[in-house]
XYZ file of C-alpha atoms in Angstrom:
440
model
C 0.000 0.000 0.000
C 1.376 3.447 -0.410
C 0.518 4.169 3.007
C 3.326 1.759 4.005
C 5.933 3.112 1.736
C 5.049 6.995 3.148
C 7.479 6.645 5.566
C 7.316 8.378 9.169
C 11.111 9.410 8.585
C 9.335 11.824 5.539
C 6.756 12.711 7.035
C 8.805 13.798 10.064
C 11.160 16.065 7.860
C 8.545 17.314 5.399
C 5.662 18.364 7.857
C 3.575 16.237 6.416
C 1.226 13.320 7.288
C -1.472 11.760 5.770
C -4.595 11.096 7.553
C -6.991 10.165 5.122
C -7.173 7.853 1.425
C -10.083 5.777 0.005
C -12.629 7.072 -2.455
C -10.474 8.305 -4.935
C -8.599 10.998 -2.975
C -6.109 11.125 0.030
C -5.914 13.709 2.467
C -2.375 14.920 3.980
C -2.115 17.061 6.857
C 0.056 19.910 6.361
C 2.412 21.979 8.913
C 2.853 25.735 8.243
C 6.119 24.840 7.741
C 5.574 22.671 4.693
C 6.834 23.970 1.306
C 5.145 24.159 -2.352
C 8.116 21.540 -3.522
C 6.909 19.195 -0.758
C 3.102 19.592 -1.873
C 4.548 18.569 -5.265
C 6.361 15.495 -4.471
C 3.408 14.433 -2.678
C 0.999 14.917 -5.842
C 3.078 13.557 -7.887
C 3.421 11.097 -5.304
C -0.348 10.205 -5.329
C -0.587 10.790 -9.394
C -4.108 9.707 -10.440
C -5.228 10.394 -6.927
C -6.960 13.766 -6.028
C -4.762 15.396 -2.906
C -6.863 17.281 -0.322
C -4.098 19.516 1.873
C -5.246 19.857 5.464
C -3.527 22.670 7.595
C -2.467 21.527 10.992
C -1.305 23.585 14.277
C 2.221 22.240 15.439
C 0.493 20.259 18.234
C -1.671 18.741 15.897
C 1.057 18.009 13.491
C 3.338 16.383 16.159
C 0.089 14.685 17.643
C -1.176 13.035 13.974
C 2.492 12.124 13.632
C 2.841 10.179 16.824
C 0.009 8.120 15.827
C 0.894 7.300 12.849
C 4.165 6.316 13.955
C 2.640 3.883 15.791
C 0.280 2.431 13.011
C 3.237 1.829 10.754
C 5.512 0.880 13.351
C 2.901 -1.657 15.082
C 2.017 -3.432 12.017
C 4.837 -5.774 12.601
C 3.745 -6.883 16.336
C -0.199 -7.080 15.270
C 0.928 -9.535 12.934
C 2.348 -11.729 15.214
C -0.484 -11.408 17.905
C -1.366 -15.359 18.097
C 1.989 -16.099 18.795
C 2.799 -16.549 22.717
C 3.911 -13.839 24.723
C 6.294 -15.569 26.048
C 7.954 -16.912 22.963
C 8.912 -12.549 22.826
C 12.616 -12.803 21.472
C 13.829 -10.830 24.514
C 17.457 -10.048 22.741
C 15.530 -8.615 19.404
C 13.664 -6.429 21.361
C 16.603 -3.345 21.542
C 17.091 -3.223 17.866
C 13.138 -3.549 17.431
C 12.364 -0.642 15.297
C 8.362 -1.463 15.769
C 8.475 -1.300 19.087
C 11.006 2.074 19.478
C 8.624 3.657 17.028
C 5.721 2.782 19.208
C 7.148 3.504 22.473
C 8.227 6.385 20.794
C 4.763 7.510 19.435
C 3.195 6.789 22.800
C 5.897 9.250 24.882
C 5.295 11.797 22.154
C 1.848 11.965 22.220
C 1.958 12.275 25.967
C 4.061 15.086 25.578
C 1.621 16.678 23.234
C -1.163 16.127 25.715
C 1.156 17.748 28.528
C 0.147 14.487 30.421
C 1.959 13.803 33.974
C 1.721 10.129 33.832
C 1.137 7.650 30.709
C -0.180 4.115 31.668
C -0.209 0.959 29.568
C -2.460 -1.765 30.989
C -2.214 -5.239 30.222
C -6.283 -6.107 29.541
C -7.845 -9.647 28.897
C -7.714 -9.238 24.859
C -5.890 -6.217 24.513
C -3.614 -3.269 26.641
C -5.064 0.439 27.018
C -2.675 3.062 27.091
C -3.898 6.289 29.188
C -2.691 9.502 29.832
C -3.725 11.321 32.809
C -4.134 15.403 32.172
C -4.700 17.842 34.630
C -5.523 14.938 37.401
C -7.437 12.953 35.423
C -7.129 10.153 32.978
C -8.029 9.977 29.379
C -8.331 7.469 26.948
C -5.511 6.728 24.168
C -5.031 4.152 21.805
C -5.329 0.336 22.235
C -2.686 -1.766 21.584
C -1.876 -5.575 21.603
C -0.993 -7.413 25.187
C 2.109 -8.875 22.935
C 2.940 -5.117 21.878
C 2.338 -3.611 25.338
C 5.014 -6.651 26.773
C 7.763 -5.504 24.151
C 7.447 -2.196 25.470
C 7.715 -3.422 28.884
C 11.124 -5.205 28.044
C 11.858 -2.145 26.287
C 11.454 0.225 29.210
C 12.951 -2.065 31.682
C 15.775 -1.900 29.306
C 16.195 1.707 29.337
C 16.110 1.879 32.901
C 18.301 -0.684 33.622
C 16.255 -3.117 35.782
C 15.672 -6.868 35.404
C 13.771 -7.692 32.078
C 13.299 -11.048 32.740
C 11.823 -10.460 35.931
C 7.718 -10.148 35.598
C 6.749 -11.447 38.956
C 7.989 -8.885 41.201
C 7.123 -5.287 40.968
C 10.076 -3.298 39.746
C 11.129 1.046 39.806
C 13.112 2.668 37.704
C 13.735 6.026 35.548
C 15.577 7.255 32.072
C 15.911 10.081 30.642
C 14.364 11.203 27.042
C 15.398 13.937 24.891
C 12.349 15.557 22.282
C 13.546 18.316 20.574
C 16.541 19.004 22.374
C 14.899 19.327 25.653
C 15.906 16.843 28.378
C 12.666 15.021 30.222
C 13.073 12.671 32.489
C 11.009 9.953 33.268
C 9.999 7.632 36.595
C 8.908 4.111 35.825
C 6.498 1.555 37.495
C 6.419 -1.999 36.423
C 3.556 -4.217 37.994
C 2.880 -7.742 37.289
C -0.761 -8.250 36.995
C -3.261 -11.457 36.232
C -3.336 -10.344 32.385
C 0.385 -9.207 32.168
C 2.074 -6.075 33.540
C 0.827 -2.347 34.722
C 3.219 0.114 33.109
C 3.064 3.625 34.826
C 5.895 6.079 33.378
C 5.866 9.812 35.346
C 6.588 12.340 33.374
C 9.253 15.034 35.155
C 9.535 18.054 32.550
C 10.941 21.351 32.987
C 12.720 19.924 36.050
C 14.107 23.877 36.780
C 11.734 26.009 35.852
C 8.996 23.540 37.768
C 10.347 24.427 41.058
C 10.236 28.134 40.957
C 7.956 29.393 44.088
C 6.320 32.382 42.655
C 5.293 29.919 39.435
C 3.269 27.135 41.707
C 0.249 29.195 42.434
C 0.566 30.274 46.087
C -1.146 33.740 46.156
C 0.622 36.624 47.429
C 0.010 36.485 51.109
C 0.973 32.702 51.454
C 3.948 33.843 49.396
C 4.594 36.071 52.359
C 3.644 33.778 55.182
C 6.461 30.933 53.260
C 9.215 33.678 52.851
C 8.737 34.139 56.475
C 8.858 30.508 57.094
C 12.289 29.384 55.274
C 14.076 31.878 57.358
C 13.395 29.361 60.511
C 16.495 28.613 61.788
C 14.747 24.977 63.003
C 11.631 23.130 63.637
C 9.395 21.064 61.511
C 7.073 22.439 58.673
C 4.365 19.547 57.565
C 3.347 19.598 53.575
C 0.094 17.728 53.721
C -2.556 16.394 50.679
C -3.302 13.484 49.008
C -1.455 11.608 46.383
C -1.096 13.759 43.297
C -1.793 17.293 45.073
C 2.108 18.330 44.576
C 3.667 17.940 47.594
C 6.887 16.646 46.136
C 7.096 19.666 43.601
C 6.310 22.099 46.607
C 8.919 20.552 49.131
C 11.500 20.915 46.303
C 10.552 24.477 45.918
C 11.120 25.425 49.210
C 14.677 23.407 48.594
C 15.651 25.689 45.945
C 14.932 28.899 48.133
C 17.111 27.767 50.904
C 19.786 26.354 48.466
C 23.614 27.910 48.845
C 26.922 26.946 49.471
C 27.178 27.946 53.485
C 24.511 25.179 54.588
C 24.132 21.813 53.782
C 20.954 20.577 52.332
C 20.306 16.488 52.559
C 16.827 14.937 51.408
C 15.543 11.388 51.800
C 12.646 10.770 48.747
C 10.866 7.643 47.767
C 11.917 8.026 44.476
C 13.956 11.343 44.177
C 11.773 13.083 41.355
C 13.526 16.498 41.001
C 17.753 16.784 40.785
C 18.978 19.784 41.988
C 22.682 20.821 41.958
C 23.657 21.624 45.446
C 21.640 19.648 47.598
C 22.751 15.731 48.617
C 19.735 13.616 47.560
C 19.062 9.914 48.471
C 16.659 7.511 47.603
C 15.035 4.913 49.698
C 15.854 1.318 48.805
C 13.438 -1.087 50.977
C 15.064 -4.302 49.671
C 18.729 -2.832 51.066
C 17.190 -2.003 53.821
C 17.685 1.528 53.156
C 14.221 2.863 54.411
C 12.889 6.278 55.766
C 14.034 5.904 59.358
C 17.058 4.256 58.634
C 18.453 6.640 56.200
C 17.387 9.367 58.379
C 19.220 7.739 61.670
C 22.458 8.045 59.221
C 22.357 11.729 57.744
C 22.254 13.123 61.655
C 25.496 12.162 61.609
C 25.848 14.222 57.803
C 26.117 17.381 59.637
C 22.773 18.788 57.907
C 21.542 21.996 58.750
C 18.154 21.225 56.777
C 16.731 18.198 56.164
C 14.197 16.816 53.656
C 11.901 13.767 54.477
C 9.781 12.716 51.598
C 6.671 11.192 53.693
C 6.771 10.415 57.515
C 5.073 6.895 57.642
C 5.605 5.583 61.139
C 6.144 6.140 64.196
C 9.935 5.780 64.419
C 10.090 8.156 60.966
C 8.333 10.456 62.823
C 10.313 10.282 66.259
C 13.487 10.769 64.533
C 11.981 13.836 62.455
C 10.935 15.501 65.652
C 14.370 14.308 67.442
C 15.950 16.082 64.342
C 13.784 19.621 64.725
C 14.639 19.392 68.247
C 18.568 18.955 68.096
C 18.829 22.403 65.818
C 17.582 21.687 62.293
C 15.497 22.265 59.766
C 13.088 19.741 58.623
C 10.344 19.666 56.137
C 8.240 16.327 55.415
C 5.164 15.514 54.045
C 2.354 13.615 55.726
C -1.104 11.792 54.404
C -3.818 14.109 55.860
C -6.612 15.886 54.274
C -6.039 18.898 55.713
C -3.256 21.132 58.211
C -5.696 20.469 61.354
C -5.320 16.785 61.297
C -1.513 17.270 60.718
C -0.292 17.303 64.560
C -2.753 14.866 65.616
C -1.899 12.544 63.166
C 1.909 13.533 64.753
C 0.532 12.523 68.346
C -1.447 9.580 66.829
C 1.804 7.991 65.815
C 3.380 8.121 69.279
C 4.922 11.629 69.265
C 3.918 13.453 72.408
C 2.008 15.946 72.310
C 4.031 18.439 74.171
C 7.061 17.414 72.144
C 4.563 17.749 68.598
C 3.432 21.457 69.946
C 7.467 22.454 70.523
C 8.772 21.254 67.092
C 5.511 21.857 64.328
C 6.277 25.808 63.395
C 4.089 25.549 60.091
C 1.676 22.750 58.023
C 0.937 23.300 54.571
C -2.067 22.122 53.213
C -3.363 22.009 49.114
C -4.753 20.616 46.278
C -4.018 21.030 42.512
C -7.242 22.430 40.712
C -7.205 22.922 36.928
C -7.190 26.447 35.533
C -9.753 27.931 32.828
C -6.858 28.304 30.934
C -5.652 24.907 31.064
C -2.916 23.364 33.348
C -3.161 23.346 37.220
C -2.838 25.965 40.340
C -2.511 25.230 43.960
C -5.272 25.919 46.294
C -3.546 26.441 49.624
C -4.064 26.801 53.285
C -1.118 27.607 55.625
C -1.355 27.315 59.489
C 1.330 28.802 61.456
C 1.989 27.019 65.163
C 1.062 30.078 67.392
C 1.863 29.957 71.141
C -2.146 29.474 71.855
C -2.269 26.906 68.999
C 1.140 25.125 71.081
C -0.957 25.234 74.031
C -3.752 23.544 72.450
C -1.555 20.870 70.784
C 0.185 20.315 74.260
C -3.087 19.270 75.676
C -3.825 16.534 72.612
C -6.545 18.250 71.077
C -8.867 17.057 68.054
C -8.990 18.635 64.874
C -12.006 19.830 65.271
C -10.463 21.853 68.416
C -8.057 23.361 65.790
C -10.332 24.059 63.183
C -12.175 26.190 65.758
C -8.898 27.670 66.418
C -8.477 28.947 62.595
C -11.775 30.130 62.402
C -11.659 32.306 65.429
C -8.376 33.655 64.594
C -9.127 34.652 60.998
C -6.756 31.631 59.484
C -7.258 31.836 55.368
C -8.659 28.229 55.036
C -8.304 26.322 51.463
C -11.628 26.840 50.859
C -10.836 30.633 50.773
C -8.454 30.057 48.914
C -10.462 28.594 46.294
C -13.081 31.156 46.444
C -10.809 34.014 45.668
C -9.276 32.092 42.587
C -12.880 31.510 41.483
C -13.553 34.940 42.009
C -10.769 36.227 40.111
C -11.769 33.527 37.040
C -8.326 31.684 37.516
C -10.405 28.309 38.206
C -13.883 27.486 37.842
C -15.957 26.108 40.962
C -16.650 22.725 39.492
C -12.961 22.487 39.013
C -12.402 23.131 43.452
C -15.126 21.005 44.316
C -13.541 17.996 42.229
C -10.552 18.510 44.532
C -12.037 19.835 47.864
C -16.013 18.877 47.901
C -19.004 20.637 47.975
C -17.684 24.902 48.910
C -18.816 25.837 52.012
């Protein structure tokens, strides 16, 4: 077919792709880049064939292209579909050009998306791939459970873990380059009962990412943080669900306090963002290299702040406390919905309460809502440890003690938060109650 012999290499370097062919005509899809020589070839190309010429954005170019790399780079592994999956030739798989040009496809059309995370799930006739946008997940292309275990062995190849291993859940990142601009990306590998659940996190912009003002804090948090980094100890609490941006936050706040006359040591489960200046280390359970471990050994480091990436026990927490106590700075996240459950969930894993209400100087709170114009902003709430809030701490109050506390002392909430962004049309309310509930 002359589909087949367009190939993705010309289409590539003649902003061109076709989209369309059957009744007598073809339709290519044109970039504005595209010359009149090109349009030529491509006439002549199709002689006896009328040519319809589409105009395409760039992301709609670089989108049709990723998809068709995949259609003519697929072909190969649909073919072979009835064949075993585990009769894969595991050594072919590097020099596979079907499967780089799908994996390939499938990172690029991510990328168009502006996805986070891509997933590609094993089904019980076929894998989905999914890309999850702005917090939630949308549907891609479907692809064959012997094509979704090449890319497996693929990706397990690129980041260097075991690829005959596929009953033990495996972590991992590479790095990809797309148009000269480095991305790198975290990878999950679970076995499942149809195959394997591939997650790959998407990391762009690693720099610019972390810059405070950027994140969506509004000017008087901005204040209340600026305030807050200048702590010479104690222990500030990031807290939210999965996917609300802690990580990205905590970094943030790395990057302010970042220069050469302290030292700045963080313990993250995986280390997402590299930044020159501070010592990063990653957990490693089966080394027994875990959260309290690692944290026992950089006290001895000489650390003047310190980074915990969650506090999940009681003896992570103990030593995070210890560590705010003996003269440093530490900042950690913890699973709470909201900065009133923070220091009870503090006493509710064995920290007193009197030693909780000395060490806590500030919990962050927030949620990542999408904008009207696309992307995401945080929605924040910030409560600083007062002496009458220590007092209350001391004496193991409940959360609802504290979020009387706020309310009496005029404490901008996350729902007020919300409100003003809605107010000022940077989110919609639909958008805050996805991440917060119904708006008081």
């Amino acid at each position: 077919m002359k589909r087949m012999s367009l190939s993705p290499q010309f289409c590539a370097e003649n902003k061109a792709v076709l989209l369309e062919e059957g009744n007598g005509s073809v339709t290519v899809g044109i970039c504005g880049e595209t010359t009149e020589e090109t349009k030529r070839i491509l006439e002549l190309y199709f002689s006896g064939t009328a040519v319809v010429f589409k105009k395409l954005s760039k992301e709609e170019f670089s989108l049709k292209l990723s998809r068709f790399f995949a259609e003519n780079g697929s072909a190969k592994a649909e073919e072979t579909e009835t064949e075993k999956q585990d009769m894969l030739p595991v050594d072919a798989v590097e020099d596979d050009a079907p499967v780089i040009n799908l994996l390939n496809s499938i990172l690029l059309e991510g990328m168009n998306r502006k996805c986070s995370d891509i997933h590609i799930e094993a089904g019980n006739t076929a894998a989905a791939v999914r890309y999850r946008v702005d917090g939630s997940l949308e549907n891609g292309r479907s692809i064959t459970n012997r094509s979704a275990s090449a890319l497996s062995v693929r990706l397990k190849m690129l980041a260097n873990l075991n690829i005959l291993e596929k009953r033990r859940a495996q972590d991992g990142r590479f790095t990809a380059a797309f148009g000269g601009v480095s991305t790198d990306i975290r990878l999950s590998v679970v076995p499942t009962v149809c195959g394997e659940s591939v997650v790959m996190r998407l990391l762009y912009g690693k720099a610019s990412s972390l810059d405070l003002e950027s994140l969506g804090f509004c000017k008087a948090h901005l204040e209340t943080i600026r305030k807050m980094l200048r702590l010479p100890s104690g222990l500030v609490l990031v807290t939210g669900p999965t996917g609300s941006g802690k990580t990205t936050t905590l970094n943030a706040f790395l990057r302010v306090l970042c220069r050469s006359d302290i030292k700045i040591i963080s313990i993250e489960d995986p280390v997402e963002y590299r930044t020159e200046g501070i010592t990063q280390i990653q957990t490693d359970e089966e080394t027994g290299m875990t959260f309290p471990e690692l944290l026992k050994r950089v006290l001895r480091q000489d650390p003047d702040v310190i980074m915990i990436g969650e506090i999940r026990d009681s003896l992570s927490a103990e030593l995070a406390v210890r560590a705010a106590l003996t003269g440093h700075l530490v900042f950690a996240t913890v699973h709470t919905n909201d900065s009133k459950e923070a220091a009870v969930r503090l006493c509710d894993m064995g920290i007193e309460p009197y030693l909780a209400a000395g060490t806590l100087k500030y919990v962050v709170s927030q949620r990542l809502i999408k904008k009207k114009s696309g992307g995401r902003t945080l929605a924040a709430e910030i409560l600083p440890v007062t002496e009458e809030l220590q007092s209350l701490i001391s004496s193991r109050c409940t959360s609802g003690m504290i979020g009387n506390y706020m309310k009496k002392n005029g404490v901008k909430t996350i729902f007020d938060d919300a409100e003003e962004k809605i107010a000022s049309g940077i989110i919609e309310k639909k958008e805050a109650e996805k991440e917060l509930g119904e708006l008081p």
